[in-house]
Coordinates of C-alpha atoms and ligand atoms in Angstrom, one line a residue:
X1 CA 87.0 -3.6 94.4
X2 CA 84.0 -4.0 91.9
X3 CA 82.2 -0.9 91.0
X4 CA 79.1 -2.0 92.5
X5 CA 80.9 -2.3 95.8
X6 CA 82.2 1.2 95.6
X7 CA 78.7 2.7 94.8
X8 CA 77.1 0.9 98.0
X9 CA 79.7 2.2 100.0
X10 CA 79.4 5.8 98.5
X11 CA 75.6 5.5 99.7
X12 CA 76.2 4.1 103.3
X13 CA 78.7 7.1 103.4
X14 CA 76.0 9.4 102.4
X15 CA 74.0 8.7 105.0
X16 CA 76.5 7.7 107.9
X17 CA 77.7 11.3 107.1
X18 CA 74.6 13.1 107.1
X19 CA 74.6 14.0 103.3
X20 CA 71.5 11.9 102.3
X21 CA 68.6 9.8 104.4
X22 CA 66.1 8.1 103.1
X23 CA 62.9 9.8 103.4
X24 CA 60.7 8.8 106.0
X25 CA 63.4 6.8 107.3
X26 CA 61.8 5.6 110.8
X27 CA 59.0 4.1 108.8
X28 CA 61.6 2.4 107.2
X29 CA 61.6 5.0 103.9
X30 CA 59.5 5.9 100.3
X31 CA 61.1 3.9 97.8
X32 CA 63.1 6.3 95.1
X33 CA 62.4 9.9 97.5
X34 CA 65.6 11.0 99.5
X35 CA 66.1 13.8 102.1
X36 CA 69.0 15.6 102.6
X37 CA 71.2 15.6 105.7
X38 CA 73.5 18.9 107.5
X39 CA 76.1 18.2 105.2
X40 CA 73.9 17.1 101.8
X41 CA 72.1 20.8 101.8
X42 CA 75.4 22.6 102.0
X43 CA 76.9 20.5 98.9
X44 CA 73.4 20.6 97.2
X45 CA 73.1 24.5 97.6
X46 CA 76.8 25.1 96.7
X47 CA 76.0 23.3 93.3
X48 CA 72.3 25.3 93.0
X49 CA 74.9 28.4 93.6
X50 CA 77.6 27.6 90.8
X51 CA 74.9 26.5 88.6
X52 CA 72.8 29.9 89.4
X53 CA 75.8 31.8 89.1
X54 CA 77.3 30.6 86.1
X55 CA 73.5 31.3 84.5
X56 CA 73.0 34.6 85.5
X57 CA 76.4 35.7 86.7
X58 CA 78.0 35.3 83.9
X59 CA 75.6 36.2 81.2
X60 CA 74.2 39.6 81.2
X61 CA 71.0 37.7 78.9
X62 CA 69.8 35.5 81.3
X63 CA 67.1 36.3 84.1
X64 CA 66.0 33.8 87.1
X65 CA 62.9 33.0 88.2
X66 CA 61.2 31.3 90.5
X67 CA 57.6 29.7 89.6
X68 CA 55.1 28.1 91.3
X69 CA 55.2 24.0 91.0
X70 CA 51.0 24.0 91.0
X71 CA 50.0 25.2 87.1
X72 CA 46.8 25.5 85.5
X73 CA 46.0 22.2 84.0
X74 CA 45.9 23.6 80.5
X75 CA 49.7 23.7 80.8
X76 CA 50.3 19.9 80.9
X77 CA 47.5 19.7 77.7
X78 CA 49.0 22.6 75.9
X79 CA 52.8 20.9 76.7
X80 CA 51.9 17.8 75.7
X81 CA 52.1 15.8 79.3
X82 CA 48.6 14.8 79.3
X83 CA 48.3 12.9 76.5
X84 CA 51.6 11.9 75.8
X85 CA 51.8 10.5 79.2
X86 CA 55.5 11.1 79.5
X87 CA 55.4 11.0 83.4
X88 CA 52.5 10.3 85.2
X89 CA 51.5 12.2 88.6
X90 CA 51.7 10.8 91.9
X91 CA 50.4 12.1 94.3
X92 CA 47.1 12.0 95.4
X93 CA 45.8 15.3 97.9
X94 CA 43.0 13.7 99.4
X95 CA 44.3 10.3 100.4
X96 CA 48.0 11.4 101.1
X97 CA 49.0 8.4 98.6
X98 CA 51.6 8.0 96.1
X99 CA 51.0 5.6 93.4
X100 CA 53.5 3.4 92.1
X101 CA 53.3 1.9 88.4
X102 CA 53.6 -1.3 89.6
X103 CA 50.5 -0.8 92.3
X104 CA 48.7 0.9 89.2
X105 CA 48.7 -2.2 86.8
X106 CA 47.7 -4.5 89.6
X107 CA 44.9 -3.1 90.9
X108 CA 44.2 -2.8 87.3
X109 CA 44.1 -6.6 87.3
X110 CA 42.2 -6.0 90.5
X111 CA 39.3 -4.5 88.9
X112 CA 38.8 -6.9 86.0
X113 CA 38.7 -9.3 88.9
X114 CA 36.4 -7.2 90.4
X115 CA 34.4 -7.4 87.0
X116 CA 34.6 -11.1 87.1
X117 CA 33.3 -11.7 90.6
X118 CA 30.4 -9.1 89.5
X119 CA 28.9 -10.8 86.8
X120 CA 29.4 -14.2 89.0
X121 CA 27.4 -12.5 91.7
X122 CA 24.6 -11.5 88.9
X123 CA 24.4 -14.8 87.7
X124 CA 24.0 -17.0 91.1
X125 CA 21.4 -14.1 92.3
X126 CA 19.6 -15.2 89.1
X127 CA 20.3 -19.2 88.8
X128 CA 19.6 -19.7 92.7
X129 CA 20.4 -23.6 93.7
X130 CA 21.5 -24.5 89.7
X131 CA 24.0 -22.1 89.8
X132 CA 27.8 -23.7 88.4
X133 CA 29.9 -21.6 88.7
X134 CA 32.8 -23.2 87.3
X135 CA 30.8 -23.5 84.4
X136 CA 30.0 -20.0 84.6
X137 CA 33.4 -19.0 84.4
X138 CA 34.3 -21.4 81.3
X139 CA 31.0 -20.4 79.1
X140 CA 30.0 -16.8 80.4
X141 CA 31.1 -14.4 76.9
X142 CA 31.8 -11.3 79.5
X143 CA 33.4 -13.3 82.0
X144 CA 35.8 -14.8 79.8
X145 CA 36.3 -11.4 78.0
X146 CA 37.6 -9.9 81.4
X147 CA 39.6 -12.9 82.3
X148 CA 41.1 -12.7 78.9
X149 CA 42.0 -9.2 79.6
X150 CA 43.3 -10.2 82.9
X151 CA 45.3 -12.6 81.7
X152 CA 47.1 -11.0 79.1
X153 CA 47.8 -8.0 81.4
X154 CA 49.2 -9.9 83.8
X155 CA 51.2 -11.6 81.8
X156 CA 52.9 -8.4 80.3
X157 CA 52.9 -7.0 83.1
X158 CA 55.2 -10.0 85.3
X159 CA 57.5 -9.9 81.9
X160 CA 58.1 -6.2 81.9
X161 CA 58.5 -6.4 85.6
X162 CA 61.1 -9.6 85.0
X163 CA 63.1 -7.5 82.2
X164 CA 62.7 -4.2 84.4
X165 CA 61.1 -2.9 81.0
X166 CA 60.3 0.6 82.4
X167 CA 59.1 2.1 79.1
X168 CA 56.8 -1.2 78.4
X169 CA 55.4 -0.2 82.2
X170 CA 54.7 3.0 81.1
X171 CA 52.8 1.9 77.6
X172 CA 51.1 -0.6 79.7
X173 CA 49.6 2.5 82.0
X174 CA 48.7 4.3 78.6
X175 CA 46.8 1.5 76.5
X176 CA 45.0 0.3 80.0
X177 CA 44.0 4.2 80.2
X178 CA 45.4 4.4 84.1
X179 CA 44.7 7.9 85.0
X180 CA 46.1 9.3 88.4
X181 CA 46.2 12.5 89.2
X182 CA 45.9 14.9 92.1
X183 CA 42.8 16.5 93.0
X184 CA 42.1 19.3 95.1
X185 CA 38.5 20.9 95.6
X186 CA 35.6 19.3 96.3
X187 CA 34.6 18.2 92.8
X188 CA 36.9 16.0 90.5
X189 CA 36.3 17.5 87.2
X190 CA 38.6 18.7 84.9
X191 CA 39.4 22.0 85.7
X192 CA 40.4 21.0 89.2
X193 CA 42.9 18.6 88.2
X194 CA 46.2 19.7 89.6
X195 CA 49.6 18.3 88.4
X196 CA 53.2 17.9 90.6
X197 CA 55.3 19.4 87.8
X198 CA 57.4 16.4 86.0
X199 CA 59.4 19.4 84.7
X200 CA 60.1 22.9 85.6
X201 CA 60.5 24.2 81.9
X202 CA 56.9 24.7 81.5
X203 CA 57.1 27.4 84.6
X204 CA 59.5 29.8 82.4
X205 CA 57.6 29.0 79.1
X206 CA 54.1 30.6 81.0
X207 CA 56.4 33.0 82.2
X208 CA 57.9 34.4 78.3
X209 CA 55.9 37.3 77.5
X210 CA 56.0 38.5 81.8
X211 CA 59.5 38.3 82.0
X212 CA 60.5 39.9 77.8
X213 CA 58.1 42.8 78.4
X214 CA 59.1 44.0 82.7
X215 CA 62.8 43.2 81.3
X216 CA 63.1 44.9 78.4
X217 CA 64.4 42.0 77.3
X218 CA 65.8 41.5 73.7
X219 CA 66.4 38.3 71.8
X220 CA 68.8 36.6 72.1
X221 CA 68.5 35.8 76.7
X222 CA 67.3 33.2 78.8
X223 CA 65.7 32.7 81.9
X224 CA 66.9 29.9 84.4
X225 CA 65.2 28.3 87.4
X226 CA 66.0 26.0 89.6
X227 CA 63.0 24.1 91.5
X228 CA 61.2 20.6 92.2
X229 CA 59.8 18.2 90.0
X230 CA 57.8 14.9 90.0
X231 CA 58.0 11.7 88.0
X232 CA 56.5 8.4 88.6
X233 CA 59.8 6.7 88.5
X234 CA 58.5 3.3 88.8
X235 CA 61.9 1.3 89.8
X236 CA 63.5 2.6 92.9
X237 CA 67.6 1.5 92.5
X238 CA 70.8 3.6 91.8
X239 CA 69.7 6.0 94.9
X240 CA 69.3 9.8 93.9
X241 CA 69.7 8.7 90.7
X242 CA 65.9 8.5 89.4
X243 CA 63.8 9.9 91.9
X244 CA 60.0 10.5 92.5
X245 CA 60.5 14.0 93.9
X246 CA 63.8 16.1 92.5
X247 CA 64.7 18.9 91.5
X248 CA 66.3 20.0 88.7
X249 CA 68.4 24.1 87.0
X250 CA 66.8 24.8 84.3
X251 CA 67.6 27.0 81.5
X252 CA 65.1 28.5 78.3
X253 CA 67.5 30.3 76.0
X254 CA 64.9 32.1 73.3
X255 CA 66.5 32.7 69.4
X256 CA 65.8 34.5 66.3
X257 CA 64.7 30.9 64.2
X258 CA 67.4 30.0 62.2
X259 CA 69.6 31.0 64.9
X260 CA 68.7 27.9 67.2
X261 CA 71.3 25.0 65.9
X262 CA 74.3 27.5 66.3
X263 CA 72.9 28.3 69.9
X264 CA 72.6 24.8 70.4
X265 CA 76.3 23.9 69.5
X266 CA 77.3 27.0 72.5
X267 CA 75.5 25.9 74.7
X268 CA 76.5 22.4 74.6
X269 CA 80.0 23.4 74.9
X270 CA 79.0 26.2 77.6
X271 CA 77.6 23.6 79.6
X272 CA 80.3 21.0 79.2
X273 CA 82.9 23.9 80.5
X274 CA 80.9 24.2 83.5
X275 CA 81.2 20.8 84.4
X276 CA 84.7 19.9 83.2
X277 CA 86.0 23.1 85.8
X278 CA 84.9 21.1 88.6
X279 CA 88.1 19.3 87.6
X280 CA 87.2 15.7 87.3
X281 CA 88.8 15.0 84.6
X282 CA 88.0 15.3 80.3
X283 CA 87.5 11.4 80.1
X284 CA 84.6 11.3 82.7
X285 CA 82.6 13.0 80.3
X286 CA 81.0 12.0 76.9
X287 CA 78.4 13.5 75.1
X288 CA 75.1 11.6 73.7
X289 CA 74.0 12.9 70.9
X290 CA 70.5 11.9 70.0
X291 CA 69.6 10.1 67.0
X292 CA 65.8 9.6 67.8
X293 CA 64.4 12.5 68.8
X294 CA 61.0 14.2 70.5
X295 CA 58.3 15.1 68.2
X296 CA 59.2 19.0 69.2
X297 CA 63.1 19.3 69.3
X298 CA 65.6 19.2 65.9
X299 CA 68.5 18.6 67.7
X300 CA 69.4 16.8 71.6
X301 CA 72.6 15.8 73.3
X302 CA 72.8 14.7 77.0
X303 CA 76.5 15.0 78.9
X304 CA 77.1 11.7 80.5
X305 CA 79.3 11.4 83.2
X306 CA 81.2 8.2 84.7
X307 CA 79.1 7.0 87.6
X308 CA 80.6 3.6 88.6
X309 CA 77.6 1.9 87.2
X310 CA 78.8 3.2 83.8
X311 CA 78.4 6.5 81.7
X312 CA 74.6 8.3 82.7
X313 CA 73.2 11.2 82.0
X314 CA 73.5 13.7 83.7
X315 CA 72.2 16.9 81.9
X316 CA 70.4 17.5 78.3
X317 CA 70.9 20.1 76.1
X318 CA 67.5 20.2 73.5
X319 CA 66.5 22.2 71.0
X320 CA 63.2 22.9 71.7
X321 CA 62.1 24.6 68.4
X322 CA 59.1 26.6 69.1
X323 CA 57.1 23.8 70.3
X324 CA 56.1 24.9 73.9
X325 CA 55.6 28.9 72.8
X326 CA 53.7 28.1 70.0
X327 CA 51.3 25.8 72.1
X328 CA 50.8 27.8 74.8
X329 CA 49.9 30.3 72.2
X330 CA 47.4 28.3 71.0
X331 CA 46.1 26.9 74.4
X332 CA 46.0 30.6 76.2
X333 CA 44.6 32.7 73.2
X334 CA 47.3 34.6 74.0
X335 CA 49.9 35.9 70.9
X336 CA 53.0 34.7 72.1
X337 CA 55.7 36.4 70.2
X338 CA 58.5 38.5 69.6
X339 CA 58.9 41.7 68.0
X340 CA 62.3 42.3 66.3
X341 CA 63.1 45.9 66.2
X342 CA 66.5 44.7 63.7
X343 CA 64.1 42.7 61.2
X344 CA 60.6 44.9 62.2
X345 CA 59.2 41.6 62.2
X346 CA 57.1 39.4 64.8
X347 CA 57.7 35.8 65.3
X348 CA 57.8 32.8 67.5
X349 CA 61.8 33.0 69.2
X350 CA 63.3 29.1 68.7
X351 CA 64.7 28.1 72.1
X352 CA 67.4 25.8 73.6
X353 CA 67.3 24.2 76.7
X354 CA 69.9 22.7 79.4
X355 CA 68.2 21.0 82.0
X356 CA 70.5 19.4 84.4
X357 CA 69.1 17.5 88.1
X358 CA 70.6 18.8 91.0
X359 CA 70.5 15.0 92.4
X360 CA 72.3 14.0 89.4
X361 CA 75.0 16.7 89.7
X362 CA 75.4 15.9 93.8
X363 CA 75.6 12.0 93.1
X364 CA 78.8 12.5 90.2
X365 CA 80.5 14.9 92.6
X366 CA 80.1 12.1 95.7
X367 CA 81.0 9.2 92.8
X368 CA 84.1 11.3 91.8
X369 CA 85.2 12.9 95.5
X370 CA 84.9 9.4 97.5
X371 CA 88.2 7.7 98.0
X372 CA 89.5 4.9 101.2
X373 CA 93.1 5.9 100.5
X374 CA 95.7 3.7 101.6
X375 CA 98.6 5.5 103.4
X376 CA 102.1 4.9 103.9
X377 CA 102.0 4.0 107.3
X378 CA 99.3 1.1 106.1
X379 CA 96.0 2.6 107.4
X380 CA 93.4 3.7 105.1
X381 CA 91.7 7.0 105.2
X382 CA 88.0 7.5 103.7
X383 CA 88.3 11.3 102.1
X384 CA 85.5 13.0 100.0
X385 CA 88.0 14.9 97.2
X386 CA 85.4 17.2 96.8
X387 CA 86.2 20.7 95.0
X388 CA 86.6 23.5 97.4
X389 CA 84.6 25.1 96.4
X390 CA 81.3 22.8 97.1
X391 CA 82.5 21.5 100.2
X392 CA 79.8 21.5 103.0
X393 CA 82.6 23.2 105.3
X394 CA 85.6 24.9 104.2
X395 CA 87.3 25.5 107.5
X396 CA 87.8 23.6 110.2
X397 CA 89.2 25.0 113.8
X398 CA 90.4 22.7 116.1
X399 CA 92.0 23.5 119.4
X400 CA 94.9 21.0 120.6
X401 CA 93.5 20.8 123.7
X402 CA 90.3 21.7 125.8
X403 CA 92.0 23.9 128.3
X404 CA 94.5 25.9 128.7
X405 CA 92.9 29.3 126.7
X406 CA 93.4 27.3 123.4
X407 CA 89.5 27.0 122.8
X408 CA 88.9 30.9 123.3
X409 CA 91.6 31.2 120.9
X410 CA 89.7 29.2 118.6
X411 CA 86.4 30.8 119.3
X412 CA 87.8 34.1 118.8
X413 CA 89.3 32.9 114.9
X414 CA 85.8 31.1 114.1
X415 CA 84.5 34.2 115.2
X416 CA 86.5 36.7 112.8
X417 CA 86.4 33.9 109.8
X418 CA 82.8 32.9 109.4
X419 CA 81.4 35.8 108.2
X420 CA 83.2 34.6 105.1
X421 CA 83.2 31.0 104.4
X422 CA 81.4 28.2 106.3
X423 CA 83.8 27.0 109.6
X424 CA 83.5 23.8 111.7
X425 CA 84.6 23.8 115.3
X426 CA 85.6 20.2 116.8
X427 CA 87.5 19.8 120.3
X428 CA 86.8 16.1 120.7
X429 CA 88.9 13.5 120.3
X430 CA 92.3 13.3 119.4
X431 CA 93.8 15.7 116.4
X432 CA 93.7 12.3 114.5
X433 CA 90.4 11.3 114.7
X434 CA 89.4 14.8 114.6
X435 CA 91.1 15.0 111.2
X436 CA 89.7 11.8 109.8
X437 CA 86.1 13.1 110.5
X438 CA 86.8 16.2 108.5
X439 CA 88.2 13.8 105.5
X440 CA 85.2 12.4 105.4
X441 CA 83.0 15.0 105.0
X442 CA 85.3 16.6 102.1
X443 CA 86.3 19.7 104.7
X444 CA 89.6 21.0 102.6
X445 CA 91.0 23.3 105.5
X446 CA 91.7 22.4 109.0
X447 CA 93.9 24.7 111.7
X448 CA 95.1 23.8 115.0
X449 CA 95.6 26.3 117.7
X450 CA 98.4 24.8 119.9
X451 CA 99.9 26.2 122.6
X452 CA 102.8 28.0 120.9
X453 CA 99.5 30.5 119.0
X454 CA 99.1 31.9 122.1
X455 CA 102.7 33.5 121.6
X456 CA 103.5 33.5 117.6
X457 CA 99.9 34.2 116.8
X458 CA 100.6 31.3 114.0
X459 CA 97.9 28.1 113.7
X460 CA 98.9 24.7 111.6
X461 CA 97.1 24.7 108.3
X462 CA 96.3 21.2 107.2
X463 CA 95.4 20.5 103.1
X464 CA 93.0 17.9 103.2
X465 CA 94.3 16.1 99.6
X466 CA 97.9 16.0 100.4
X467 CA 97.9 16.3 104.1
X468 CA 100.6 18.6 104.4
X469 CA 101.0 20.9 107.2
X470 CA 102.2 24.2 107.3
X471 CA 102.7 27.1 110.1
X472 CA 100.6 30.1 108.9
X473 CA 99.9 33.2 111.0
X474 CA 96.3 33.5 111.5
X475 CA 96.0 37.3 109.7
X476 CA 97.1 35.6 106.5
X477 CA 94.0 32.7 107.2
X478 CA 91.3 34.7 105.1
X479 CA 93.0 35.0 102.3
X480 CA 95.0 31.9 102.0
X481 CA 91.8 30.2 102.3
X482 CA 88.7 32.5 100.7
X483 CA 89.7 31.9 97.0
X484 CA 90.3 28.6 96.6
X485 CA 86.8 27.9 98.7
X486 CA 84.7 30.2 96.6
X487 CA 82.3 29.7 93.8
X488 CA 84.0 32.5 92.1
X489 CA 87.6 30.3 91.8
X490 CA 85.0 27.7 90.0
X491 CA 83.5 30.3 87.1
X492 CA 86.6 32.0 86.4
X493 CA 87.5 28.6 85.0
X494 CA 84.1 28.7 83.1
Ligands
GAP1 N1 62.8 19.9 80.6 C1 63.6 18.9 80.0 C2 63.7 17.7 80.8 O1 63.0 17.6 81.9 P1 64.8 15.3 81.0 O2 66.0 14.8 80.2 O3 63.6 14.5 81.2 O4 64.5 16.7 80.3 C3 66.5 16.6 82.6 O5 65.4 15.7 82.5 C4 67.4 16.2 83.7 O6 66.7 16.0 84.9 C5 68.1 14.9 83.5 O7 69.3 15.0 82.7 C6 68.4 14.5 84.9 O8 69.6 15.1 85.4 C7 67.3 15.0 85.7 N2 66.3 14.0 86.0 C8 65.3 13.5 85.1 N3 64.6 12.6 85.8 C9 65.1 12.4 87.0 C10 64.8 11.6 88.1 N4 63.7 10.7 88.1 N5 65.5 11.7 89.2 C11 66.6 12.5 89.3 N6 66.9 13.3 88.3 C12 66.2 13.3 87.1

């Protein structure tokens, strides 16, 4: 089956199987903005969890922290957002809109037209009866300025659209000088200008000289977060992919300078670990070093993984130099810096970054997990391989039958067993069916109370993978089961 046929039927899946909706989805959705179903938010948060844990579990140096998504607007000036334009807002407060980069540039042309018909209205208000408009229009020096303006947006703007040119989209937005942004208070002037957060970095970068000084902190550690962020994505396709609204686990990791390309070379392999313990295999994953790279970093790599529309990003590891401290420095008034009690020296700490999107993450592991798996017997079985540990449900108890005591002998085993892993109880339908539907939600544990539990106190454990069933007694359940469903089976292979 061709790739492209795979991915539309991992994304029917997602949402036949309540892992992602569109949003909005009775107003027929918001292009490129996704919810999350019952299953999606246990997959998503058992990712946030092994990313969180592996951060601050594992690493005695590293602190969370969770900061606001509103910032003072000298943040986005001070970071370099603002001017640079590297993703527009889009939300607007008062109207409840969100703009789209392809809306922007054409009501752009909209207000040159707007121009046009202007001066046209001047000039007939003046001529009276003589008025000609046509010749107006071919003679008038500010009408034919606009409509040469009009013209030659419009005609960059159908080719970019034609070559899906995002970053020529985007440089149209700048030189036209499109501003959108979202307001709040009654007045629109500059301080009230609010920003949705196109990254979360610049949260723990304000956050420096709080977190060092309550934690005692010493150089080198890092501080993670995990939270939303906003881009004007302006071409809605490849799903959670590129999204208006996502969210993203992020990671500041401040140096001595000097220190930082060393750092940078851990961390890259750190990061890689994490993923490659997942178990998907060392050829899904490739590293892109970058050649050209931002004004502030000296060194960038992003780990792509094999999506079936080809090798994508799906984290970046930057070197961020001292860039953001050093202008926040200068924007606050505040001294930013370190004091080495090793060196008795103050500086600027150097700092690497992994940012990864949790969307990103959760579509590689549904890419990876989704199988239709032909069986011996002919029929073919749609499974979600996914690891254990991130599975939405790790258990599921289903009783033969619906009488007989065999569902208060299931109740009673939910009841001792999900205080430790999360359990699924299903009576309906027949075992087969019943099995199928935990397939394809990725469940890697199903029992069956039968009648013979009653007696041996055993249940038939079923392996979702190899679908091999075995008699176990149900005191032995816990543990059989609890490790190879927890995070901590995933970081001790970190
Ligand atoms: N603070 C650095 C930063 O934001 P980035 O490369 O722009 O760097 C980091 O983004 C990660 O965030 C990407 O590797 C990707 O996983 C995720 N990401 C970025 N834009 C996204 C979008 N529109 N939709 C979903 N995920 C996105």
């Amino acid at each position: 089956m061709a790739q492209e046929d795979v991915f539309k039927k991992i994304v029917s899946h997602c949402k036949e199987y309540g892992f992602v909706f569109p949003s909005s989805d009775i107003y027929d959705g918001l292009g490129a903005v996704y919810d999350y179903g019952q299953n999606g938010v246990e997959l998503k948060n058992n990712i946030k969890q092994y990313w969180w844990q592996a951060m601050v579990l594992l690493h005695d140096n590293i602190v969370g922290i969770d900061a606001a998504i509103f910032m003072h607007p000298t943040v986005w000036k001070a970071s370099g957002h603002v001017d640079a334009f590297n993703d527009p807002l889009i939300d607007n407060r008062d109207s409840k809109k969100r703009y789209r980069a392809d809306v922007l540039i054409e009501d752009q042309i909209g207000k040159y037209e707007e121009k046009i018909e202007k001066e046209i209205a001047k000039a007939r208000k003046r001529f009276g009866e003589a008025f000609d408009e046509a010749q107006f229009r071919a003679t008038n020096g500010r009408v034919l300025e606009h409509q040469a303006k009009r013209d030659a947006l419009h005609e960059r703007y159908a080719k970019a659209m034609n070559d899906m040119n995002l970053e020529e989209l985007k440089q149209i937005i700048l030189d036209e000088e499109i501003v959108f942004k979202t307001e709040v208070g009654s007045t629109a002037d500059g301080a009230s200008t609010i920003y949705l957060r196109p990254e979360t970095a610049q949260g723990i970068f304000v956050n420096y000289l709080n977190v060092q000084k309550t934690g005692r902190m010493r150089l080198p550690f890092g501080i993670a977060q995990i939270g939303k962020a906003f881009r004007n994505e302006i071409v809605a396709r490849q799903f959670i992919f590129r999204m208006r609204e996502f969210e993203q686990m992020e990671m500041q990791f401040f140096v001595k300078p000097g220190t930082e390309l060393d750092w940078f070379k851990k961390w890259k392999q750190t990061r890689l670990n994490w993923h490659l313990a997942l178990g998907f295999g060392n050829e899904n994953y490739r590293f892109h070093d970058h050649e050209k790279l931002a004004h502030y970093a000296n060194a960038a790599s992003d780990i792509e993984f094999h999506m079936p529309f080809g090798f994508k990003e799906v984290e970046g590891i930057h070197s961020r130099t001292n860039f953001d401290l050093s202008q926040h420095a200068k924007y606050s008034g505040k001294k930013i810096e370190y004091f080495d009690p090793e060196s008795n020296e103050s500086y600027t700490p150097y700092v690497i970054e992994t940012s990864i999107g949790v969307d990103r993450m959760f579509l590689s592991v549904m890419c990876h997990s989704f199988e239709e798996e032909k069986l011996e017997n002919g029929e073919t079985r749609t499974v979600l391989h996914l690891p254990a540990a991130l599975a939405p449900t790790k258990l599921a108890i289903l009783p033969l039958v619906k009488k007989d005591g065999l569902p208060e002998k299931a109740r009673e085993i939910m009841d001792s067993l999900k205080f430790h892993f999360k359990c699924a109880y299903d009576e309906k339908d027949s075992i087969g069916k019943r099995y199928r539907r935990q397939d394809a939600v990725g469940t890697p544990y199903c029992i069956t109370i039968d009648h013979d539990t009653l007696n041996d106190n055993c249940v038939t454990l079923r392996d979702r993978d190899t679908m091999k069933q075995e008699r176990v007694s149900i005191d032995s359940l816990r543990a059989l089961i609890e490790d190879k469903v927890s995070i901590t089976s995933l970081l001790k292979k970190n």
